[in-house]
Tab-separated table of C-alpha atoms in Angstrom:
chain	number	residue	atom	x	y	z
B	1	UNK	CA	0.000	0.000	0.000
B	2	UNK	CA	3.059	2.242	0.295
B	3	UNK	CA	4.648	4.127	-2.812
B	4	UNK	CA	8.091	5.149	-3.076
B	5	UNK	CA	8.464	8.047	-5.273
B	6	UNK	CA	11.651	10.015	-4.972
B	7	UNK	CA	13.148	8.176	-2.092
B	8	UNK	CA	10.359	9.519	-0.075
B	9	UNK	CA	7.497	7.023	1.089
B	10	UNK	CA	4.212	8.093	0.192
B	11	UNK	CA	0.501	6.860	1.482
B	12	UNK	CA	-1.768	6.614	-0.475
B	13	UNK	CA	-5.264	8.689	0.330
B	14	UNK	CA	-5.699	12.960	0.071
B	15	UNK	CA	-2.923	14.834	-0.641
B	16	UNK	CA	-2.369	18.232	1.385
B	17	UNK	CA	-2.926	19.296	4.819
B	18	UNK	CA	-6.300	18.109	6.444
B	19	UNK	CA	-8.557	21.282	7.505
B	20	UNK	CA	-8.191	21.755	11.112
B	21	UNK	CA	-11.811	21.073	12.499
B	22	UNK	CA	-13.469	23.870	12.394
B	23	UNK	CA	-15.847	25.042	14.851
B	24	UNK	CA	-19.341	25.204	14.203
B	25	UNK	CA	-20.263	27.554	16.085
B	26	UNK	CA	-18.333	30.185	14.955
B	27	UNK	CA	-18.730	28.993	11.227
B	28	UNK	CA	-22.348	29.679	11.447
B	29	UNK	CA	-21.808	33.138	13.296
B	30	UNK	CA	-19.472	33.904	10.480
B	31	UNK	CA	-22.099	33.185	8.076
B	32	UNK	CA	-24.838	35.191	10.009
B	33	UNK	CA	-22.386	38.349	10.238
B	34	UNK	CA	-21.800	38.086	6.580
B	35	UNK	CA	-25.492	37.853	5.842
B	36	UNK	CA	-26.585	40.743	7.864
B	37	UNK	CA	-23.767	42.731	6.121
B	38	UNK	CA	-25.141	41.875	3.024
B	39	UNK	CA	-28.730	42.955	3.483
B	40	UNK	CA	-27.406	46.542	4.829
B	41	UNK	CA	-25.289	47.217	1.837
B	42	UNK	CA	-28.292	46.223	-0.593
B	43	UNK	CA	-30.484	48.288	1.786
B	44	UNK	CA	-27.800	51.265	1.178
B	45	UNK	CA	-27.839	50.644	-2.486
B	46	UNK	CA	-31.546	50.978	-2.473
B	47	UNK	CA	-31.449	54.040	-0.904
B	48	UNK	CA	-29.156	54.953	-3.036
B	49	UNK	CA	-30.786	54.249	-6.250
B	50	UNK	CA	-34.068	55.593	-5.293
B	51	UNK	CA	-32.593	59.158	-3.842
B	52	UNK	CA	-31.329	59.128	-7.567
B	53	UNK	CA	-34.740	58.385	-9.366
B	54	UNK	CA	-36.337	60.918	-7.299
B	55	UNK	CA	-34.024	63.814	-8.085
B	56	UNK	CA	-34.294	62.687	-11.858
B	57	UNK	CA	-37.682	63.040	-11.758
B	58	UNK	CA	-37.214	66.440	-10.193
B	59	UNK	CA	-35.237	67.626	-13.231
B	60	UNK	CA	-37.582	66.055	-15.348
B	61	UNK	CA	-40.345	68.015	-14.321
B	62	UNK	CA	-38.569	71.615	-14.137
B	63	UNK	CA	-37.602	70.621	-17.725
B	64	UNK	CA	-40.792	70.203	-19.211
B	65	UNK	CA	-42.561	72.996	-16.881
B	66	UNK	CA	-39.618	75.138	-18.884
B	67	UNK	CA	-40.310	73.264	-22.250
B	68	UNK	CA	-44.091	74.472	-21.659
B	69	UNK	CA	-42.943	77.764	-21.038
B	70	UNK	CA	-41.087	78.064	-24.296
B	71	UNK	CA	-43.747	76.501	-26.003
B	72	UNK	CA	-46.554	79.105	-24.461
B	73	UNK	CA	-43.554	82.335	-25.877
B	74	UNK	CA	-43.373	80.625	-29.196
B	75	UNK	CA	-47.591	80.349	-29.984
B	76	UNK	CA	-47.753	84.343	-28.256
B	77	UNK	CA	-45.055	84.908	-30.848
B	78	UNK	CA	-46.590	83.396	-33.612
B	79	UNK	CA	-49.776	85.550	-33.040
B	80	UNK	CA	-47.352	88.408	-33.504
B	81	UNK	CA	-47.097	89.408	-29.289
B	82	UNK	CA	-43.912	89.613	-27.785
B	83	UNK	CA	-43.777	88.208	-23.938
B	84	UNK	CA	-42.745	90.295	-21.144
B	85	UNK	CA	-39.811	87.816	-20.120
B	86	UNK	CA	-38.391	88.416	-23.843
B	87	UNK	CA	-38.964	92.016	-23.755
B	88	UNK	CA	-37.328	92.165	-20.381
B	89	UNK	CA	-33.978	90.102	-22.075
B	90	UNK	CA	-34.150	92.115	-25.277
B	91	UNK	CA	-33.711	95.412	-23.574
B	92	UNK	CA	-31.436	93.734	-20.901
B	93	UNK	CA	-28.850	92.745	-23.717
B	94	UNK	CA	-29.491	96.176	-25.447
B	95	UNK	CA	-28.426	98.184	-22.386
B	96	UNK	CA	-25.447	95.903	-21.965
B	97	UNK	CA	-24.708	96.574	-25.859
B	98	UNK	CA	-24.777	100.105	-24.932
B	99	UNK	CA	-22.494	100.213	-22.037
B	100	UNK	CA	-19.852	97.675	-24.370
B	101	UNK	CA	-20.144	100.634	-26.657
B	102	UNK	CA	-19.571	103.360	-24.380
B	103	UNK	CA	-16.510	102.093	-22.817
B	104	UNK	CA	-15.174	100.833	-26.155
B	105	UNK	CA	-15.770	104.565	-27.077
B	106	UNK	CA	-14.431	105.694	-23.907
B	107	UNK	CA	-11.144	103.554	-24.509
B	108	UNK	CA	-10.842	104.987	-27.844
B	109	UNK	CA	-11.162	108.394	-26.778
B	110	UNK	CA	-8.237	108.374	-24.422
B	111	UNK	CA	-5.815	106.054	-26.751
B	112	UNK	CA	-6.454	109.268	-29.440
B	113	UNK	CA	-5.422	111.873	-26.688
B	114	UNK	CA	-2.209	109.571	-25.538
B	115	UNK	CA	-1.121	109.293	-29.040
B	116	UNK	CA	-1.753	112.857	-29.784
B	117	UNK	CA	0.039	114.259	-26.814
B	118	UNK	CA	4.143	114.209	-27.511
């Protein structure tokens, strides 16, 4: 029943170290612990995952309450009325057009009178 391989005497059977026996016990507290830890991370990832659907569907709805609002401006404008919020951002730009011109003037002004001056 004995095998010499090597010079070495070998039996026959399983080959590597036999597991130390284990206690049960502890084996299944391991395997509680583990469990629990596994239902609070998928109970995090839940969490997770719904905090982010909600705030999706947040933007979603501000989006289309602003799509509706463009929507409304473009049938006033195609009945030929301007709305007040356009109004309010045409002039806005056109006052800031003015004030890039008057400093662009202003700039001018006083690179003539260096140049001028010897």
């Amino acid at each position: 029943p004995f095998q010499v391989v090597g010079g070495k005497v070998k039996k026959p059977g399983k080959r590597g170290r036999k597991p130390a026996k284990i206690d049960l016990k502890a084996k299944l507290e391991r395997s509680r612990q583990s469990a629990r830890e596994c239902r609070a991370r998928k109970k995090l990832r839940y969490q997770y995952l719904e905090e982010l659907v909600s705030s999706r569907e947040r933007a979603i709805c501000a989006l289309r309450e602003e799509l509706e609002m463009y929507k409304q401006w473009c049938m006033a404008m195609d009945q030929g009325k301007i709305p007040s919020e356009i109004k309010a951002l045409l002039t806005g730009e056109e006052q800031g057009k003015a004030l890039q011109n008057s400093t662009k003037l202003a700039k001018a002004a006083k690179t003539e009178a260096n140049s001028s001056n010897p």
